[in-house]
Structures are given as C-alpha cells and as structure tokens.
Amino acid sequence: MFFKKKLLSETEFSTKFAKQLAKKVKGLKITLINELDVESEFNEGKHQHFLNNAYSEYINDSKFIKEIIEKYVNGLSAMFLPKELLDEERILPVVKDRRFIQSLEEINTDFEKNHIYEFYNEELIIFYVEDRENSIHYISKDNLEEINFSIENLREKALENLSNNFEMKRHGENGYFMLTAGGNYESSLILLNIWNHENFLVAGNIVIGIPSRDVLLITGSKDSKNLHRLYDSVKNINETGNHIVSDKIFELRNGKFEVL
C-alpha cells in the first residue's frame, strides 16, 4: 500500500525556508518564525518575510519543494546584496489591487512615501519595478534620483519595455481567450494598446479577468456562457492560486478597463 507523503505545516515550511535563507546570506540571523511570517536581522536592520505565495506554490505541487524554496530564497537574498543602480531597460509595470497595498503598508508604514505607484481604476494600482535576475525590485523615488531618471517618463519607459521584451501569445477560440507573456507580467498587458475586436473577437465589449499575475482571461460582455466560465476561473484562482492580483471582473469602456 502506498501512503501519500504528509505536507509540511506552515511553520515547518517556514523553518525550512529560514534555514536556507540564513545559509545563503552570511551574517543573517533568523529572529522569529510564526507560521508563514519570518523575521530576520542583518547588519542591524530588521526584515520581515511573508511566505504565503511560496507556501501556496508548495501546496499546489509539493514535489517541487526544493525548487520553490530555492527560487524564493534567491529572490529574497537579493535585498541583502550591495545596492545596485537601477537599470532603466529593466523597468516594468506591475498591476496589483487595493489588498496588496494595504498589506504592504501594514509591513512598512513608509512604503507609500518612498515608493512609486498610481491608481489605474478604483480597484487596480500600477506599481513600477525593476525585473532583476532572481527578484522583482519595487522602484523607489531614490532609485530614480540616483540615475537622474524623470518620474514623468516612468510609465512610458515601463510600457516600452513591456512591449519590446515579452512575446505575447493568444490562446483559445469561440469567444474565450487567454493571453500569455512569459508567466510574470500577464496582468500588466491590460496597459498596452492591444484591446480591440481585431485582436479579440468577442460578443459585446471586451471583458477580462486577471486573478493572478500570470493569468489574463478574455471574453465578451454579451457572451453569457463564457462570462460564467470566466467568473468561475477568477473565483477559483483567488481561492487556491498564488501571486493573486484581483477577484474582480473588468469591462473595457472608453479605452480603459473598469470594474464590471
């Protein structure tokens, strides 16, 4: 008889992660592990690491635990490396919802003052990041000042990089589509000038769901069957997925997506 291997608890997973992070970053001290919250100290600075996304990936495919922990350790360890100047050719937009900024402000009360973002609509917010080899670095005002880059040019540069550096592919048929672009920036594609019926032949106005950063679903406002399909997918991914973006549905109105 074969027995399914027992999954690690949140605290067991965090402990495993913390051990690898401390091994990767010499001089880093783990000060607290509380379920998926890990706290550390490095060079007299205190840091907080939330492992919700990492644990969610592990739950979905536990056999890849080594690769998942390694990916997140590599990403987080980058914050302890010597400071790098911003590379403007790696600037990209990231779309999140209000839940994300609320969680950031709980961790860092100065986040709003130091970082750059703008509201896209009542639900979605555009952040600007530098896409690094092993991590995504949220751009601060200081980062731009160090390379003498104007904040007024930030969105234009981010969209230019998004257009030039990622190959978009449309999948699906019969009024229901998915758009892919590598796995990290699909939700950001709503910012590009691609949204028309020539690219997406749907019934009625274009309607989208962006439940996570790597899922962008498209159908039409007059397509009842596919609207239900889209609603169900968005709901399911928000309940079970990782790197969540939004639990809302959006309709294209006057060239911009608004909450449906």
Tab-separated table of C-alpha atoms in Angstrom:
chain	number	residue	atom	x	y	z
A	1	MET	CA	0.000	0.000	0.000
A	2	PHE	CA	1.286	3.474	-0.883
A	3	PHE	CA	0.823	6.372	1.502
A	4	LYS	CA	0.705	9.981	0.378
A	5	LYS	CA	3.544	11.976	1.896
A	6	LYS	CA	2.301	14.337	4.589
A	7	LEU	CA	2.524	18.002	3.665
A	8	LEU	CA	4.617	20.339	5.783
A	9	SER	CA	2.716	22.681	8.061
A	10	GLU	CA	3.117	26.437	7.552
A	11	THR	CA	5.636	26.662	10.388
A	12	GLU	CA	7.595	23.612	9.176
A	13	PHE	CA	7.772	25.098	5.686
A	14	SER	CA	8.903	28.488	7.028
A	15	THR	CA	11.547	26.816	9.178
A	16	LYS	CA	12.918	25.002	6.150
A	17	PHE	CA	12.936	28.241	4.177
A	18	ALA	CA	14.589	30.221	7.010
A	19	LYS	CA	17.379	27.673	7.294
A	20	GLN	CA	18.175	28.006	3.592
A	21	LEU	CA	17.978	31.819	3.690
A	22	ALA	CA	20.399	32.005	6.621
A	23	LYS	CA	22.732	29.649	4.769
A	24	LYS	CA	22.555	31.801	1.630
A	25	VAL	CA	23.081	35.174	3.352
A	26	LYS	CA	26.143	35.117	5.575
A	27	GLY	CA	25.590	37.121	8.738
A	28	LEU	CA	21.796	36.980	8.598
A	29	LYS	CA	20.062	35.934	11.814
A	30	ILE	CA	16.543	34.497	11.962
A	31	THR	CA	14.755	36.085	14.937
A	32	LEU	CA	11.185	34.802	14.607
A	33	ILE	CA	9.172	32.178	12.756
A	34	ASN	CA	5.405	32.454	13.146
A	35	GLU	CA	3.507	30.296	10.656
A	36	LEU	CA	4.283	31.989	7.277
A	37	ASP	CA	5.881	35.074	8.828
A	38	VAL	CA	9.678	35.007	9.135
A	39	GLU	CA	11.634	37.842	10.742
A	40	SER	CA	15.366	38.365	10.379
A	41	GLU	CA	18.179	40.748	11.287
A	42	PHE	CA	21.039	41.745	9.003
A	43	ASN	CA	23.619	44.496	9.596
A	44	GLU	CA	21.477	45.877	12.444
A	45	GLY	CA	18.443	46.092	10.157
A	46	LYS	CA	15.231	44.158	10.819
A	47	HIS	CA	13.339	42.487	7.988
A	48	GLN	CA	10.019	40.686	7.628
A	49	HIS	CA	9.390	37.970	5.043
A	50	PHE	CA	5.912	36.667	4.205
A	51	LEU	CA	5.836	33.236	2.597
A	52	ASN	CA	2.162	32.986	1.618
A	53	ASN	CA	2.891	32.738	-2.115
A	54	ALA	CA	5.737	30.284	-1.634
A	55	TYR	CA	3.637	28.025	0.592
A	56	SER	CA	0.717	28.200	-1.829
A	57	GLU	CA	3.012	27.016	-4.647
A	58	TYR	CA	4.239	24.186	-2.416
A	59	ILE	CA	0.683	23.075	-1.562
A	60	ASN	CA	-0.220	23.020	-5.257
A	61	ASP	CA	2.809	20.915	-6.211
A	62	SER	CA	4.680	19.660	-3.161
A	63	LYS	CA	7.175	17.515	-5.072
A	64	PHE	CA	8.918	20.720	-6.191
A	65	ILE	CA	9.543	21.989	-2.663
A	66	LYS	CA	13.314	22.220	-3.190
A	67	GLU	CA	12.931	24.323	-6.348
A	68	ILE	CA	10.242	26.533	-4.769
A	69	ILE	CA	12.301	27.309	-1.684
A	70	GLU	CA	15.402	27.904	-3.785
A	71	LYS	CA	13.502	30.355	-6.013
A	72	TYR	CA	12.200	32.395	-3.094
A	73	VAL	CA	15.499	32.279	-1.197
A	74	ASN	CA	17.300	33.606	-4.296
A	75	GLY	CA	14.718	36.337	-4.691
A	76	LEU	CA	14.763	37.483	-1.073
A	77	SER	CA	18.518	37.203	-0.653
A	78	ALA	CA	18.930	39.874	-3.342
A	79	MET	CA	17.717	42.507	-0.872
A	80	PHE	CA	20.799	41.885	1.279
A	81	LEU	CA	23.304	42.283	-1.559
A	82	PRO	CA	25.209	45.545	-2.170
A	83	LYS	CA	22.945	48.232	-3.607
A	84	GLU	CA	22.710	48.336	-7.389
A	85	LEU	CA	21.892	51.284	-9.618
A	86	LEU	CA	18.572	50.997	-11.396
A	87	ASP	CA	18.712	49.674	-14.974
A	88	GLU	CA	16.095	51.644	-16.912
A	89	GLU	CA	15.913	48.940	-19.586
A	90	ARG	CA	14.511	46.577	-16.953
A	91	ILE	CA	11.764	48.897	-15.689
A	92	LEU	CA	8.326	47.289	-15.956
A	93	PRO	CA	4.780	47.919	-14.709
A	94	VAL	CA	3.114	45.564	-12.243
A	95	VAL	CA	-0.646	45.592	-11.671
A	96	LYS	CA	-1.995	44.856	-8.193
A	97	ASP	CA	-5.212	45.567	-6.305
A	98	ARG	CA	-6.025	47.505	-3.139
A	99	ARG	CA	-5.469	44.433	-0.956
A	100	PHE	CA	-1.790	44.413	-1.950
A	101	ILE	CA	-1.050	47.990	-0.948
A	102	GLN	CA	-2.877	47.519	2.343
A	103	SER	CA	-0.689	44.529	3.151
A	104	LEU	CA	2.454	46.496	2.255
A	105	GLU	CA	1.503	49.416	4.467
A	106	GLU	CA	0.978	47.032	7.378
A	107	ILE	CA	4.568	45.863	6.955
A	108	ASN	CA	6.179	49.205	6.094
A	109	THR	CA	4.345	52.386	7.070
A	110	ASP	CA	6.751	54.423	4.906
A	111	PHE	CA	6.059	52.425	1.747
A	112	GLU	CA	3.614	54.970	0.310
A	113	LYS	CA	6.025	57.839	0.950
A	114	ASN	CA	9.067	56.142	-0.571
A	115	HIS	CA	7.671	54.135	-3.474
A	116	ILE	CA	6.022	54.968	-6.761
A	117	TYR	CA	2.591	53.839	-7.826
A	118	GLU	CA	-0.551	55.203	-9.430
A	119	PHE	CA	-4.203	54.190	-9.457
A	120	TYR	CA	-5.409	52.660	-12.713
A	121	ASN	CA	-9.052	52.474	-11.620
A	122	GLU	CA	-10.967	52.152	-8.356
A	123	GLU	CA	-9.632	48.607	-7.845
A	124	LEU	CA	-6.256	48.340	-9.578
A	125	ILE	CA	-2.931	50.040	-8.885
A	126	ILE	CA	0.152	50.237	-11.114
A	127	PHE	CA	3.499	49.756	-9.408
A	128	TYR	CA	6.840	50.126	-11.136
A	129	VAL	CA	9.551	47.534	-10.695
A	130	GLU	CA	12.972	46.544	-11.930
A	131	ASP	CA	12.977	42.982	-13.231
A	132	ARG	CA	16.176	41.505	-11.779
A	133	GLU	CA	17.661	38.074	-12.384
A	134	ASN	CA	16.264	36.455	-9.252
A	135	SER	CA	13.793	39.013	-7.937
A	136	ILE	CA	11.434	41.875	-8.669
A	137	HIS	CA	12.581	45.144	-7.095
A	138	TYR	CA	9.911	47.760	-6.381
A	139	ILE	CA	11.257	51.113	-7.539
A	140	SER	CA	11.582	53.975	-5.066
A	141	LYS	CA	11.947	57.696	-5.706
A	142	ASP	CA	15.550	57.435	-4.528
A	143	ASN	CA	16.259	54.799	-7.212
A	144	LEU	CA	15.176	57.245	-9.915
A	145	GLU	CA	17.108	60.158	-8.442
A	146	GLU	CA	20.307	58.095	-8.362
A	147	ILE	CA	20.232	57.651	-12.143
A	148	ASN	CA	18.671	61.057	-12.847
A	149	PHE	CA	15.569	59.499	-14.402
A	150	SER	CA	12.431	61.631	-14.539
A	151	ILE	CA	9.367	60.196	-12.825
A	152	GLU	CA	7.260	61.700	-15.632
A	153	ASN	CA	8.903	59.278	-18.102
A	154	LEU	CA	8.442	56.208	-15.920
A	155	ARG	CA	5.167	54.883	-17.338
A	156	GLU	CA	6.219	55.428	-20.950
A	157	LYS	CA	9.509	53.585	-20.378
A	158	ALA	CA	7.833	50.734	-18.491
A	159	LEU	CA	5.291	50.164	-21.271
A	160	GLU	CA	8.004	50.359	-23.917
A	161	ASN	CA	9.993	47.645	-22.112
A	162	LEU	CA	6.861	45.540	-21.646
A	163	SER	CA	6.077	45.733	-25.359
A	164	ASN	CA	9.621	45.040	-26.537
A	165	ASN	CA	10.798	42.350	-24.130
A	166	PHE	CA	7.898	39.909	-23.964
A	167	GLU	CA	6.298	37.806	-26.657
A	168	MET	CA	2.524	37.795	-26.301
A	169	LYS	CA	0.558	34.720	-27.358
A	170	ARG	CA	-3.205	34.397	-27.630
A	171	HIS	CA	-4.784	31.047	-26.831
A	172	GLY	CA	-8.390	29.887	-27.154
A	173	GLU	CA	-11.303	30.228	-29.541
A	174	ASN	CA	-15.073	30.771	-29.784
A	175	GLY	CA	-15.079	33.999	-27.790
A	176	TYR	CA	-12.930	32.850	-24.867
A	177	PHE	CA	-9.203	33.571	-24.804
A	178	MET	CA	-6.122	33.586	-22.624
A	179	LEU	CA	-3.158	35.879	-23.208
A	180	THR	CA	0.321	34.761	-22.104
A	181	ALA	CA	3.662	36.567	-21.968
A	182	GLY	CA	6.172	34.521	-20.003
A	183	GLY	CA	4.483	33.969	-16.663
A	184	ASN	CA	5.107	37.088	-14.547
A	185	TYR	CA	3.600	40.100	-16.296
A	186	GLU	CA	0.371	38.907	-17.927
A	187	SER	CA	-1.787	41.189	-15.780
A	188	SER	CA	0.315	44.176	-16.891
A	189	LEU	CA	-0.761	43.626	-20.502
A	190	ILE	CA	-4.015	45.468	-19.787
A	191	LEU	CA	-1.927	48.665	-20.051
A	192	LEU	CA	-0.931	48.115	-23.683
A	193	ASN	CA	-2.753	49.414	-26.739
A	194	ILE	CA	-3.903	45.989	-27.967
A	195	TRP	CA	-7.511	45.882	-26.816
A	196	ASN	CA	-9.782	45.803	-29.843
A	197	HIS	CA	-12.076	43.352	-31.635
A	198	GLU	CA	-9.488	42.683	-34.314
A	199	ASN	CA	-7.276	41.043	-31.705
A	200	PHE	CA	-10.098	39.570	-29.619
A	201	LEU	CA	-13.240	38.641	-31.489
A	202	VAL	CA	-15.812	38.570	-28.696
A	203	ALA	CA	-19.520	39.363	-28.390
A	204	GLY	CA	-20.065	42.818	-26.920
A	205	ASN	CA	-17.459	44.793	-25.010
A	206	ILE	CA	-14.190	43.112	-24.079
A	207	VAL	CA	-14.319	41.673	-20.552
A	208	ILE	CA	-11.250	40.375	-18.711
A	209	GLY	CA	-10.229	38.639	-15.510
A	210	ILE	CA	-6.739	38.964	-14.002
A	211	PRO	CA	-6.933	36.712	-10.935
A	212	SER	CA	-3.150	36.297	-10.720
A	213	ARG	CA	-0.075	37.852	-12.275
A	214	ASP	CA	0.253	35.046	-14.850
A	215	VAL	CA	-3.413	34.665	-15.850
A	216	LEU	CA	-5.270	37.030	-18.196
A	217	LEU	CA	-8.643	35.746	-19.401
A	218	ILE	CA	-10.781	37.427	-22.067
A	219	THR	CA	-14.388	37.148	-23.249
A	220	GLY	CA	-17.307	39.394	-24.267
A	221	SER	CA	-19.965	41.228	-22.258
A	222	LYS	CA	-22.765	39.606	-24.308
A	223	ASP	CA	-21.418	36.053	-24.061
A	224	SER	CA	-23.304	34.621	-21.077
A	225	LYS	CA	-21.763	31.150	-21.212
A	226	ASN	CA	-18.156	32.353	-21.342
A	227	LEU	CA	-18.807	35.083	-18.767
A	228	HIS	CA	-19.817	32.392	-16.274
A	229	ARG	CA	-16.730	30.414	-17.230
A	230	LEU	CA	-14.538	33.468	-16.637
A	231	TYR	CA	-16.217	34.248	-13.290
A	232	ASP	CA	-15.660	30.685	-12.096
A	233	SER	CA	-11.981	30.718	-13.105
A	234	VAL	CA	-11.325	34.023	-11.344
A	235	LYS	CA	-13.055	32.821	-8.179
A	236	ASN	CA	-11.191	29.508	-8.140
A	237	ILE	CA	-7.755	31.035	-8.716
A	238	ASN	CA	-8.320	33.641	-5.989
A	239	GLU	CA	-9.173	30.842	-3.564
A	240	THR	CA	-6.415	28.392	-4.468
A	241	GLY	CA	-3.759	30.201	-6.515
A	242	ASN	CA	-0.711	32.307	-5.723
A	243	HIS	CA	0.536	35.759	-6.732
A	244	ILE	CA	-3.077	36.926	-6.651
A	245	VAL	CA	-3.989	40.164	-8.431
A	246	SER	CA	-7.762	40.705	-8.300
A	247	ASP	CA	-11.030	38.906	-7.609
A	248	LYS	CA	-12.964	41.369	-9.779
A	249	ILE	CA	-14.074	41.274	-13.438
A	250	PHE	CA	-13.326	44.240	-15.714
A	251	GLU	CA	-15.037	45.624	-18.820
A	252	LEU	CA	-13.379	47.810	-21.450
A	253	ARG	CA	-15.141	51.164	-21.549
A	254	ASN	CA	-13.854	54.153	-23.499
A	255	GLY	CA	-10.407	52.601	-23.849
A	256	LYS	CA	-9.963	51.652	-20.182
A	257	PHE	CA	-10.907	48.642	-18.071
A	258	GLU	CA	-13.423	49.373	-15.310
A	259	VAL	CA	-14.883	47.091	-12.641
A	260	LEU	CA	-17.881	45.234	-14.051
